[in-house]
Amino acid sequence: MDAPAGTPSGPTDVVVIDPRAVLEGRAGEARSVKLRVPAALLPALSKGINKLGDMDDPMDEYYFGKAAEIFEYRLVGVSSTQSGFTSIVTAEALERARASGGGGGASGGGGGGGGGEGAPPLPDWESFRQDLLSGAARFPSRRHPFLFAGHMLESAEAAVYELKEGDETVGLLVSSEAA
């Protein structure tokens, strides 16, 4: 099956960042983690597998691509999750969102959602948050720039880990706990 139009064939830079900062035009102020992933891993970044901790140790983890034990991953960095959510976005889509000034729907902003001219304006944060909480948000989508967005329980930060086989990244882990 051919890759959809616009799908990169080589490594792509992605950013783990608080989605609220992106939609409110504050992406430049938010602490984020940028890393390069191979084209083969890119589709998996929209299919995060969530694992919750137990009652004694509440945490959130999202696995993308190949999964492994936490000690097999390498910590890449830590991003802020002040909104209670984390997201993954391509660096290119993030730049488009920054150039558009963030979301706001009818109140301003726009562009950057699906990429390029004619793209719908970015949603405002509250609408996007409600879509996330209700399960209505789909990834990827022309309505927003994110490959993925998900809840981070009781954590102001998300630790970003990568799993490598040789020199190639084969999996990512975004966790509310840094090991």
mmCIF file of C-alpha atoms in Angstrom, residues 11-17 32-38 42 45 87-95 147-148:
data_model
loop_
_atom_site.group_PDB
_atom_site.id
_atom_site.type_symbol
_atom_site.label_atom_id
_atom_site.label_comp_id
_atom_site.label_asym_id
_atom_site.label_seq_id
_atom_site.Cartn_x
_atom_site.Cartn_y
_atom_site.Cartn_z
ATOM 1 C CA PRO A 11 13.445 10.359 9.357
ATOM 2 C CA THR A 12 11.090 12.980 10.793
ATOM 3 C CA ASP A 13 11.533 15.320 13.747
ATOM 4 C CA VAL A 14 8.689 15.066 16.252
ATOM 5 C CA VAL A 15 8.020 17.038 19.421
ATOM 6 C CA VAL A 16 6.422 15.879 22.671
ATOM 7 C CA ILE A 17 4.669 18.938 24.104
ATOM 8 C CA SER A 32 9.209 20.114 25.148
ATOM 9 C CA VAL A 33 11.279 17.211 23.842
ATOM 10 C CA LYS A 34 12.314 16.993 20.193
ATOM 11 C CA LEU A 35 13.556 13.756 18.672
ATOM 12 C CA ARG A 36 14.029 12.190 15.255
ATOM 13 C CA VAL A 37 12.083 9.053 14.380
ATOM 14 C CA PRO A 38 12.274 6.848 11.282
ATOM 15 C CA LEU A 42 5.627 7.576 12.327
ATOM 16 C CA LEU A 45 2.789 7.550 16.908
ATOM 17 C CA SER A 87 0.924 15.258 22.750
ATOM 18 C CA ILE A 88 3.158 14.316 19.848
ATOM 19 C CA VAL A 89 3.344 16.587 16.820
ATOM 20 C CA THR A 90 5.733 16.733 13.879
ATOM 21 C CA ALA A 91 8.181 19.631 14.133
ATOM 22 C CA GLU A 92 6.871 20.870 10.772
ATOM 23 C CA ALA A 93 3.236 20.948 11.968
ATOM 24 C CA LEU A 94 4.341 22.638 15.195
ATOM 25 C CA GLU A 95 6.068 25.379 13.203
ATOM 26 C CA LEU A 147 -0.256 12.805 15.766
ATOM 27 C CA PHE A 148 -1.385 11.901 19.289
#
